[in-house]
Amino acid sequence: MNNKIKSYLQENREAHLHELFDLLAIPSISALPDHKEDVSKAANWVAESLKKIGMENVTIHPTKGHPVVYGDWLHAEGKPTVLIYGHYDVQPVDPLHLWDSPPFAPEIRDEKLYARGASDDKGQTFMHIKALEAILQSEETLPLNFKFCIEGEEEVGSPNLPAFVEENKELLAADVIVISDTSMMERGKPTICYGVRGLAGLQIDVKGSNSDLHSGLYGGGVHNPINALVELLASFHNENGEVTVEGFYDQVLPLTDEEKQAYQDLHFDEEQQRKELGVPALYGEKGYSYLERTWVRPTLDINGIYGGFQGDGIKTVIPAEAHAKITCRLVPNQDPEIIVDQLKAHIEKNKPKGVDISIALFDKGAPYVTPFDHPAIQAAGRAYEAVYQVPTSYTRGGGSLPIISTLDQVLHAPIVLMGFGLPTENFHAPNEHFHLENFDKGMETLCTYWFELEKSL
């Protein structure tokens, strides 16, 4: 990135922030039907913004839910194409009384921009638009070809985007996909997330008698569904924290030596993490570090369990039914479909006598990883380091981004997760904010990256 581009960003900083204020002021809450028009308004805002910077073929594509905004610039003959993905919808703002300023009235305090969507993901998506504007205004051309796919349903699980991607895979075809919807490890520590875990889950419903029973009259004569459920749930792990479902680990790919070294180089403080979480001890699969357990090892967790009397005091009943919700975080090369079949087989094998068990499936998402040494990943690392002047950290994410697996499976392009948020910025919570330090350095990093990527591919 040359000084001309950097000067353009600095000279137009206030104008860019005021434009971002306009986008953040739109309450585009995709989960609430009352805000359908606001979501549509945000889609139109993004489309107009793409047109203003010089993107072509800008189109608002309707779906069964909220629309997808597309735009492109394809005049870098013979050069690779980048697809930039982001989202313009936001989370609900409840509880409203915990906000220090109105969530849709953007406000800067202590060099932090407060508003719903400031970090997740309007602010980061906006940075991509303005970074390309800066290059076009300074150079009158771009080093690569670019496409945008900005959706309005990410915060409700992107239910309609997989079909859109499948139906428009030629339109969206690219050599690299770049997403800025993740976080750096901490302030001043740029981070590339090169993989995320997948997801598979189900609900277990245990049915006993045809109604609740008096525990004095029937206790000891029929199986208690809660007891049966606890017995079944206990069968999922052994004393070493390992999942005991047959075949669960069969397809797990081991870490490379380079990845292990990269994690050691982070010098993660497990004791500090324990203190921050307020737990007496960290826990997990024996033989692995905390980072390995939360990033690159699969898990099985009970997310909810309920049944019987829930009020104050005691009610001496044997409940007629009990329920549990289970999710598994999956890692490459695990297949969610296979994992679900293995869970079903385990439940059937360990089903307690005297009760009936039924299963309801949740949504599934495949894990994803871009090879650690891929040129697009390494170019991103160099771009971060050039701007932040510190080494880039390479991590995997413990959470799941189902749309990533869709983009991978349909478009077959490497995905680079270049986040500029911070874990402390309250996305999904009251007082969401975005550090303007990363707003500034983030756009410089993106501009630098496009030129690094041009040299690397």
Short mmCIF file of C-alpha atoms in Angstrom, two decimals:
data_model
loop_
_atom_site.label_atom_id
_atom_site.label_comp_id
_atom_site.label_asym_id
_atom_site.label_seq_id
_atom_site.Cartn_x
_atom_site.Cartn_y
_atom_site.Cartn_z
CA MET A 1 0.00 0.00 0.00
CA ASN A 2 1.46 3.37 -0.99
CA ASN A 3 1.32 6.67 0.89
CA LYS A 4 -1.31 8.05 -1.45
CA ILE A 5 -3.82 5.40 -0.33
CA LYS A 6 -2.92 5.89 3.33
CA SER A 7 -3.36 9.67 2.99
CA TYR A 8 -6.77 9.17 1.39
CA LEU A 9 -7.91 7.07 4.35
CA GLN A 10 -6.65 9.64 6.85
CA GLU A 11 -8.13 12.62 5.03
CA ASN A 12 -11.54 10.97 4.68
CA ARG A 13 -11.71 9.38 8.13
CA GLU A 14 -14.42 11.67 9.51
CA ALA A 15 -16.53 11.38 6.37
CA HIS A 16 -16.24 7.59 6.49
CA LEU A 17 -17.29 7.51 10.14
CA HIS A 18 -20.35 9.62 9.45
CA GLU A 19 -21.32 7.27 6.62
CA LEU A 20 -20.94 4.35 9.00
CA PHE A 21 -23.14 6.18 11.51
CA ASP A 22 -25.90 6.24 8.89
CA LEU A 23 -25.68 2.47 8.41
CA LEU A 24 -25.53 1.78 12.14
CA ALA A 25 -28.62 3.92 12.71
CA ILE A 26 -30.74 1.44 10.74
CA PRO A 27 -32.27 -1.12 13.17
CA SER A 28 -31.83 -4.07 10.79
CA ILE A 29 -32.72 -6.79 13.31
CA SER A 30 -33.29 -9.87 11.17
CA ALA A 31 -34.81 -11.94 13.98
CA LEU A 32 -37.78 -9.63 14.54
CA PRO A 33 -40.55 -9.46 11.88
CA ASP A 34 -41.36 -5.89 12.90
CA HIS A 35 -37.98 -4.84 11.50
CA LYS A 36 -38.38 -6.39 8.04
CA GLU A 37 -38.51 -2.96 6.39
CA ASP A 38 -35.43 -1.86 8.33
CA VAL A 39 -33.51 -4.89 7.09
CA SER A 40 -34.58 -4.03 3.54
CA LYS A 41 -33.49 -0.42 4.11
CA ALA A 42 -30.04 -1.62 5.20
CA ALA A 43 -29.76 -3.79 2.08
CA ASN A 44 -30.52 -0.76 -0.06
CA TRP A 45 -27.97 1.30 1.87
CA VAL A 46 -25.25 -1.29 1.21
CA ALA A 47 -26.17 -1.50 -2.47
CA GLU A 48 -25.99 2.28 -2.89
CA SER A 49 -22.66 2.37 -1.06
CA LEU A 50 -21.22 -0.24 -3.44
CA LYS A 51 -22.41 1.75 -6.45
CA LYS A 52 -20.88 4.97 -5.11
CA ILE A 53 -17.38 3.49 -4.84
CA GLY A 54 -17.52 2.12 -8.38
CA MET A 55 -18.76 -1.45 -8.02
CA GLU A 56 -20.77 -2.69 -11.00
CA ASN A 57 -23.65 -5.12 -11.51
CA VAL A 58 -24.92 -4.17 -8.05
CA THR A 59 -28.07 -6.15 -7.40
CA ILE A 60 -30.36 -6.79 -4.45
CA HIS A 61 -31.38 -10.44 -4.71
CA PRO A 62 -34.59 -11.41 -2.91
CA THR A 63 -34.73 -14.69 -0.98
CA LYS A 64 -37.47 -16.40 1.00
CA GLY A 65 -36.28 -14.21 3.87
CA HIS A 66 -34.08 -11.12 3.72
CA PRO A 67 -32.19 -10.11 0.57
CA VAL A 68 -28.60 -10.65 -0.48
CA VAL A 69 -26.62 -7.73 -1.93
CA TYR A 70 -24.20 -8.46 -4.78
CA GLY A 71 -21.74 -6.22 -6.61
CA ASP A 72 -18.49 -6.66 -8.53
CA TRP A 73 -15.51 -5.01 -10.20
CA LEU A 74 -13.90 -7.33 -12.77
CA HIS A 75 -11.44 -5.24 -14.76
CA ALA A 76 -8.13 -6.70 -13.49
CA GLU A 77 -7.54 -8.85 -16.54
CA GLY A 78 -5.76 -12.10 -15.82
CA LYS A 79 -5.74 -11.47 -12.06
CA PRO A 80 -7.42 -13.61 -9.37
CA THR A 81 -10.90 -12.83 -8.06
CA VAL A 82 -11.74 -12.20 -4.41
CA LEU A 83 -15.23 -12.74 -2.97
CA ILE A 84 -15.89 -10.58 0.11
CA TYR A 85 -18.63 -11.93 2.38
CA GLY A 86 -20.30 -9.99 5.19
CA HIS A 87 -23.69 -9.28 6.71
CA TYR A 88 -25.75 -6.15 7.34
CA ASP A 89 -28.25 -7.60 9.82
CA VAL A 90 -27.79 -7.30 13.58
CA GLN A 91 -28.84 -8.96 16.81
CA PRO A 92 -31.77 -7.77 18.96
CA VAL A 93 -30.80 -5.18 21.57
CA ASP A 94 -32.49 -6.55 24.71
CA PRO A 95 -32.10 -5.82 27.55
CA LEU A 96 -32.37 -2.20 26.45
CA HIS A 97 -31.94 -0.70 29.92
CA LEU A 98 -28.35 -1.98 30.10
CA TRP A 99 -27.22 0.21 27.18
CA ASP A 100 -25.39 3.39 28.17
CA SER A 101 -26.49 5.05 24.91
CA PRO A 102 -29.27 4.15 22.45
CA PRO A 103 -28.18 1.13 20.38
CA PHE A 104 -29.13 2.76 17.07
CA ALA A 105 -27.80 6.22 17.86
CA PRO A 106 -24.05 5.75 17.17
CA GLU A 107 -21.78 7.49 19.63
CA ILE A 108 -18.00 7.71 20.05
CA ARG A 109 -16.63 7.50 23.59
CA ASP A 110 -12.97 6.97 24.45
CA GLU A 111 -12.13 6.26 20.80
CA LYS A 112 -14.70 3.46 20.68
CA LEU A 113 -17.75 3.52 18.44
CA TYR A 114 -20.85 2.36 20.35
CA ALA A 115 -23.86 0.97 18.45
CA ARG A 116 -25.48 -2.34 17.65
CA GLY A 117 -23.58 -3.75 14.68
CA ALA A 118 -20.50 -1.57 15.22
CA SER A 119 -18.28 -4.65 15.45
CA ASP A 120 -20.62 -7.45 14.31
CA ASP A 121 -20.64 -7.00 11.38
CA LYS A 122 -21.63 -3.66 9.86
CA GLY A 123 -18.42 -1.95 10.93
CA GLN A 124 -16.15 -4.66 9.53
CA THR A 125 -18.13 -5.03 6.29
CA PHE A 126 -18.10 -1.24 5.83
CA MET A 127 -14.30 -1.27 6.12
CA HIS A 128 -14.04 -3.52 3.08
CA ILE A 129 -16.12 -1.11 1.02
CA LYS A 130 -14.07 1.92 2.04
CA ALA A 131 -10.74 0.14 1.57
CA LEU A 132 -11.59 -0.51 -2.07
CA GLU A 133 -12.83 3.06 -2.42
CA ALA A 134 -9.47 4.32 -1.18
CA ILE A 135 -7.56 2.22 -3.72
CA LEU A 136 -9.84 3.18 -6.61
CA GLN A 137 -9.70 6.88 -5.77
CA SER A 138 -5.92 6.78 -5.41
CA GLU A 139 -4.95 4.36 -8.20
CA GLU A 140 -8.01 4.47 -10.50
CA THR A 141 -7.87 0.68 -10.61
CA LEU A 142 -7.72 -2.35 -8.32
CA PRO A 143 -4.96 -4.98 -8.06
CA LEU A 144 -7.47 -7.86 -8.17
CA ASN A 145 -11.02 -8.57 -9.27
CA PHE A 146 -13.63 -8.25 -6.52
CA LYS A 147 -17.11 -9.53 -5.78
CA PHE A 148 -19.33 -8.77 -2.79
CA CYS A 149 -21.90 -11.06 -1.18
CA ILE A 150 -23.50 -9.23 1.75
CA GLU A 151 -26.46 -10.98 3.38
CA GLY A 152 -29.18 -10.02 5.84
CA GLU A 153 -29.79 -13.26 7.74
CA GLU A 154 -26.49 -14.21 9.37
CA GLU A 155 -27.80 -13.46 12.86
CA VAL A 156 -30.62 -15.98 12.37
CA GLY A 157 -28.41 -18.74 10.97
CA SER A 158 -28.37 -17.79 7.26
CA PRO A 159 -31.32 -20.07 6.43
CA ASN A 160 -31.62 -18.92 2.82
CA LEU A 161 -28.01 -18.24 1.89
CA PRO A 162 -27.00 -21.86 1.08
CA ALA A 163 -29.69 -22.05 -1.61
CA PHE A 164 -28.65 -18.64 -2.95
CA VAL A 165 -24.99 -19.70 -3.15
CA GLU A 166 -25.88 -22.97 -4.88
CA GLU A 167 -28.14 -21.21 -7.40
CA ASN A 168 -25.56 -18.49 -8.07
CA LYS A 169 -22.28 -20.38 -7.83
CA GLU A 170 -21.08 -19.11 -11.21
CA LEU A 171 -21.91 -15.53 -10.24
CA LEU A 172 -20.01 -15.93 -6.94
CA ALA A 173 -17.09 -17.96 -8.32
CA ALA A 174 -13.77 -16.74 -6.90
CA ASP A 175 -10.18 -17.75 -6.20
CA VAL A 176 -10.24 -16.57 -2.57
CA ILE A 177 -13.04 -15.78 -0.11
CA VAL A 178 -12.36 -13.16 2.57
CA ILE A 179 -14.56 -12.68 5.64
CA SER A 180 -14.17 -10.08 8.39
CA ASP A 181 -16.57 -11.29 11.08
CA THR A 182 -14.14 -12.60 13.69
CA SER A 183 -11.94 -11.15 16.43
CA MET A 184 -8.29 -10.59 17.14
CA MET A 185 -6.97 -12.35 20.24
CA GLU A 186 -6.50 -9.08 22.09
CA ARG A 187 -5.81 -5.41 21.47
CA GLY A 188 -2.72 -4.88 19.34
CA LYS A 189 -2.44 -8.59 18.53
CA PRO A 190 -3.61 -9.25 14.95
CA THR A 191 -5.05 -12.70 14.46
CA ILE A 192 -5.95 -14.89 11.52
CA CYS A 193 -8.48 -17.60 12.22
CA TYR A 194 -7.81 -20.31 9.65
CA GLY A 195 -10.42 -22.83 10.75
CA VAL A 196 -13.66 -23.23 12.68
CA ARG A 197 -15.36 -26.22 14.22
CA GLY A 198 -18.51 -27.74 12.81
CA LEU A 199 -21.72 -28.52 14.65
CA ALA A 200 -24.09 -31.44 15.11
CA GLY A 201 -26.78 -31.71 17.74
CA LEU A 202 -29.95 -33.36 18.84
CA GLN A 203 -32.58 -33.43 21.57
CA ILE A 204 -33.24 -36.54 23.61
CA ASP A 205 -36.81 -37.00 24.87
CA VAL A 206 -37.39 -39.66 27.51
CA LYS A 207 -40.96 -40.83 28.18
CA GLY A 208 -42.06 -42.92 31.11
CA SER A 209 -45.60 -43.25 32.46
CA ASN A 210 -48.63 -41.57 30.90
CA SER A 211 -48.66 -38.89 33.61
CA ASP A 212 -46.65 -37.70 36.61
CA LEU A 213 -46.77 -40.21 39.47
CA HIS A 214 -46.74 -39.91 43.28
CA SER A 215 -43.21 -40.93 44.28
CA GLY A 216 -44.45 -42.52 47.51
CA LEU A 217 -46.95 -44.77 45.76
CA TYR A 218 -44.93 -45.64 42.65
CA GLY A 219 -41.28 -44.92 43.54
CA GLY A 220 -39.20 -48.06 43.12
CA GLY A 221 -41.79 -49.69 40.89
CA VAL A 222 -41.29 -47.72 37.66
CA HIS A 223 -38.23 -46.09 36.13
CA ASN A 224 -37.94 -42.35 36.70
CA PRO A 225 -37.33 -40.65 33.29
CA ILE A 226 -34.93 -38.15 34.89
CA ASN A 227 -32.90 -40.96 36.45
CA ALA A 228 -32.91 -42.77 33.11
CA LEU A 229 -31.80 -39.62 31.27
CA VAL A 230 -28.97 -38.93 33.73
CA GLU A 231 -27.82 -42.53 33.34
CA LEU A 232 -27.79 -42.17 29.55
CA LEU A 233 -26.02 -38.79 29.59
CA ALA A 234 -23.33 -40.12 31.91
CA SER A 235 -22.48 -42.75 29.30
CA PHE A 236 -21.22 -40.12 26.82
CA HIS A 237 -17.89 -39.45 28.59
CA ASN A 238 -15.27 -41.36 30.55
CA GLU A 239 -13.15 -40.21 33.48
CA ASN A 240 -10.52 -38.73 31.11
CA GLY A 241 -12.99 -36.35 29.50
CA GLU A 242 -13.07 -38.41 26.31
CA VAL A 243 -16.28 -38.90 24.34
CA THR A 244 -17.19 -42.60 24.44
CA VAL A 245 -19.41 -42.66 21.35
CA GLU A 246 -18.03 -45.44 19.15
CA GLY A 247 -16.18 -44.04 16.12
CA PHE A 248 -16.39 -40.44 17.35
CA TYR A 249 -12.66 -39.74 16.88
CA ASP A 250 -12.04 -41.97 13.86
CA GLN A 251 -11.84 -39.17 11.27
CA VAL A 252 -10.18 -36.46 13.38
CA LEU A 253 -7.12 -35.00 11.67
CA PRO A 254 -4.08 -34.54 13.93
CA LEU A 255 -2.37 -31.19 14.32
CA THR A 256 0.70 -30.55 12.21
CA ASP A 257 3.99 -29.74 13.93
CA GLU A 258 3.76 -26.19 12.52
CA GLU A 259 0.32 -25.69 14.06
CA LYS A 260 1.45 -27.00 17.43
CA GLN A 261 4.39 -24.60 17.40
CA ALA A 262 2.12 -21.69 16.41
CA TYR A 263 -0.12 -22.39 19.41
CA GLN A 264 2.88 -22.65 21.77
CA ASP A 265 4.13 -19.31 20.43
CA LEU A 266 0.91 -17.67 21.65
CA HIS A 267 2.08 -18.27 25.27
CA PHE A 268 -1.51 -18.67 26.40
CA ASP A 269 -1.90 -18.40 30.19
CA GLU A 270 -4.19 -21.23 31.29
CA GLU A 271 -4.12 -20.16 34.93
CA GLN A 272 -5.22 -16.65 34.03
CA GLN A 273 -8.03 -18.12 31.97
CA ARG A 274 -9.10 -20.23 34.94
CA LYS A 275 -9.20 -17.16 37.18
CA GLU A 276 -11.15 -15.10 34.65
CA LEU A 277 -13.74 -17.87 34.29
CA GLY A 278 -14.04 -18.27 38.05
CA VAL A 279 -13.74 -22.07 38.01
CA PRO A 280 -11.73 -24.17 40.48
CA ALA A 281 -9.99 -25.99 37.61
CA LEU A 282 -9.98 -26.20 33.84
CA TYR A 283 -11.34 -29.45 32.43
CA GLY A 284 -11.24 -31.41 29.22
CA GLU A 285 -9.85 -34.26 27.20
CA LYS A 286 -6.71 -35.65 28.83
CA GLY A 287 -3.43 -35.04 27.02
CA TYR A 288 -4.37 -31.76 25.32
CA SER A 289 -3.85 -28.10 26.17
CA TYR A 290 -6.74 -25.71 26.74
CA LEU A 291 -6.29 -24.17 23.28
CA GLU A 292 -6.21 -27.57 21.63
CA ARG A 293 -9.34 -28.67 23.49
CA THR A 294 -11.27 -25.56 22.49
CA TRP A 295 -9.97 -25.11 18.94
CA VAL A 296 -8.98 -28.43 17.36
CA ARG A 297 -10.54 -31.26 19.37
CA PRO A 298 -14.18 -32.33 19.02
CA THR A 299 -16.55 -32.07 21.98
CA LEU A 300 -19.93 -33.27 23.17
CA ASP A 301 -21.80 -31.01 25.56
CA ILE A 302 -25.17 -31.14 27.28
CA ASN A 303 -26.61 -27.67 26.68
CA GLY A 304 -29.89 -28.09 28.50
CA ILE A 305 -31.66 -30.63 30.69
CA TYR A 306 -35.15 -30.37 32.09
CA GLY A 307 -38.05 -32.36 33.51
CA GLY A 308 -40.13 -32.69 36.66
CA PHE A 309 -41.05 -30.02 39.18
CA GLN A 310 -39.20 -26.70 38.75
CA GLY A 311 -40.89 -24.47 41.35
CA ASP A 312 -39.83 -23.47 44.86
CA GLY A 313 -39.91 -26.13 47.52
CA ILE A 314 -40.47 -29.77 46.69
CA LYS A 315 -43.10 -31.78 44.89
CA THR A 316 -42.72 -35.52 45.35
CA VAL A 317 -43.44 -36.77 41.86
CA ILE A 318 -41.93 -39.15 39.37
CA PRO A 319 -42.15 -37.05 36.19
CA ALA A 320 -43.68 -38.56 33.09
CA GLU A 321 -40.87 -37.25 30.87
CA ALA A 322 -37.43 -35.65 30.77
CA HIS A 323 -35.41 -33.92 28.05
CA ALA A 324 -31.85 -32.98 27.16
CA LYS A 325 -30.25 -30.96 24.38
CA ILE A 326 -26.83 -32.02 23.11
CA THR A 327 -24.43 -30.41 20.67
CA CYS A 328 -21.09 -31.61 19.33
CA ARG A 329 -18.40 -29.27 18.07
CA LEU A 330 -16.65 -31.03 15.20
CA VAL A 331 -13.22 -30.70 13.63
CA PRO A 332 -11.82 -31.60 10.21
CA ASN A 333 -12.40 -34.35 8.86
CA GLN A 334 -15.57 -35.18 10.83
CA ASP A 335 -18.85 -35.45 8.93
CA PRO A 336 -21.91 -34.13 10.84
CA GLU A 337 -24.16 -36.76 9.24
CA ILE A 338 -21.90 -39.59 10.39
CA ILE A 339 -21.60 -38.11 13.88
CA VAL A 340 -25.39 -37.91 14.22
CA ASP A 341 -25.68 -41.57 13.18
CA GLN A 342 -23.04 -42.49 15.76
CA LEU A 343 -24.93 -40.57 18.47
CA LYS A 344 -28.15 -42.40 17.58
CA ALA A 345 -26.38 -45.76 17.75
CA HIS A 346 -24.88 -44.89 21.14
CA ILE A 347 -28.26 -43.84 22.52
CA GLU A 348 -29.89 -47.03 21.28
CA LYS A 349 -27.09 -49.17 22.73
CA ASN A 350 -27.24 -47.43 26.13
CA LYS A 351 -31.02 -46.93 26.34
CA PRO A 352 -32.20 -47.61 29.91
CA LYS A 353 -35.00 -50.13 30.37
CA GLY A 354 -38.48 -49.03 31.36
CA VAL A 355 -38.64 -45.83 29.27
CA ASP A 356 -39.15 -44.84 25.66
CA ILE A 357 -36.64 -42.55 23.94
CA SER A 358 -37.14 -40.37 20.88
CA ILE A 359 -34.69 -38.04 19.12
CA ALA A 360 -35.14 -34.68 17.37
CA LEU A 361 -32.29 -33.36 15.21
CA PHE A 362 -30.88 -29.83 15.18
CA ASP A 363 -29.18 -27.97 12.32
CA LYS A 364 -25.76 -29.26 11.29
CA GLY A 365 -22.66 -27.55 9.94
CA ALA A 366 -19.39 -29.00 8.67
CA PRO A 367 -16.02 -27.94 10.11
CA TYR A 368 -13.63 -25.97 7.94
CA VAL A 369 -9.92 -25.32 7.79
CA THR A 370 -7.75 -23.52 5.24
CA PRO A 371 -4.26 -25.05 5.10
CA PHE A 372 -2.05 -23.17 7.53
CA ASP A 373 0.60 -22.48 4.88
CA HIS A 374 -1.77 -21.43 2.08
CA PRO A 375 -0.43 -18.34 0.21
CA ALA A 376 -3.66 -16.42 0.88
CA ILE A 377 -3.28 -17.01 4.63
CA GLN A 378 0.40 -16.11 4.70
CA ALA A 379 -0.21 -12.96 2.64
CA ALA A 380 -2.83 -11.89 5.18
CA GLY A 381 -0.33 -12.44 7.97
CA ARG A 382 2.23 -10.21 6.24
CA ALA A 383 -0.38 -7.48 5.73
CA TYR A 384 -1.29 -7.46 9.43
CA GLU A 385 2.37 -7.34 10.44
CA ALA A 386 3.12 -4.47 8.07
CA VAL A 387 0.47 -2.30 9.73
CA TYR A 388 0.43 -3.47 13.36
CA GLN A 389 4.21 -3.96 13.54
CA VAL A 390 3.92 -7.18 15.57
CA PRO A 391 3.84 -10.85 14.52
CA THR A 392 0.46 -12.22 13.43
CA SER A 393 -1.14 -14.96 15.52
CA TYR A 394 -2.67 -17.94 13.76
CA THR A 395 -5.59 -19.57 15.50
CA ARG A 396 -8.60 -21.75 14.93
CA GLY A 397 -12.04 -20.82 16.20
CA GLY A 398 -13.86 -22.96 18.72
CA GLY A 399 -17.26 -21.83 17.49
CA SER A 400 -19.06 -22.69 14.30
CA LEU A 401 -19.91 -20.64 11.20
CA PRO A 402 -22.15 -22.92 9.13
CA ILE A 403 -22.12 -20.64 6.09
CA ILE A 404 -18.36 -21.17 5.79
CA SER A 405 -18.86 -24.86 5.07
CA THR A 406 -21.44 -23.94 2.40
CA LEU A 407 -19.06 -21.50 0.71
CA ASP A 408 -16.31 -24.12 0.87
CA GLN A 409 -18.38 -27.00 -0.49
CA VAL A 410 -20.06 -25.02 -3.27
CA LEU A 411 -17.40 -22.52 -4.38
CA HIS A 412 -14.27 -24.61 -3.61
CA ALA A 413 -12.12 -21.60 -2.75
CA PRO A 414 -9.84 -21.02 0.27
CA ILE A 415 -11.43 -18.88 2.97
CA VAL A 416 -9.46 -16.24 4.89
CA LEU A 417 -10.96 -14.96 8.14
CA MET A 418 -9.48 -11.51 8.74
CA GLY A 419 -11.14 -10.15 11.86
CA PHE A 420 -10.63 -6.69 13.37
CA GLY A 421 -12.98 -6.89 16.34
CA LEU A 422 -11.95 -7.64 19.90
CA PRO A 423 -13.43 -10.30 22.23
CA THR A 424 -14.34 -7.55 24.72
CA GLU A 425 -16.51 -5.53 22.33
CA ASN A 426 -19.86 -6.94 23.51
CA PHE A 427 -21.17 -8.19 20.18
CA HIS A 428 -24.62 -9.75 20.83
CA ALA A 429 -24.72 -7.88 24.16
CA PRO A 430 -25.58 -4.39 25.43
CA ASN A 431 -23.03 -1.64 24.69
CA GLU A 432 -21.56 -3.29 21.61
CA HIS A 433 -18.66 -1.19 20.38
CA PHE A 434 -15.72 -1.11 17.97
CA HIS A 435 -12.26 0.26 18.75
CA LEU A 436 -11.47 2.98 16.22
CA GLU A 437 -7.81 1.99 16.40
CA ASN A 438 -8.80 -1.17 14.54
CA PHE A 439 -11.14 0.74 12.25
CA ASP A 440 -8.12 2.75 11.09
CA LYS A 441 -5.50 0.02 11.07
CA GLY A 442 -7.99 -2.49 9.71
CA MET A 443 -8.57 -0.54 6.51
CA GLU A 444 -4.84 -0.05 6.08
CA THR A 445 -4.38 -3.79 6.56
CA LEU A 446 -7.03 -4.64 3.97
CA CYS A 447 -5.49 -2.26 1.43
CA THR A 448 -2.07 -3.77 2.08
CA TYR A 449 -3.48 -7.29 1.81
CA TRP A 450 -4.90 -6.86 -1.68
CA PHE A 451 -1.48 -5.94 -3.02
CA GLU A 452 0.21 -8.76 -1.06
CA LEU A 453 -2.37 -11.19 -2.38
CA GLU A 454 -1.77 -10.03 -5.94
CA LYS A 455 1.91 -11.00 -5.57
CA SER A 456 1.12 -14.33 -3.87
CA LEU A 457 -1.43 -15.94 -6.20
#
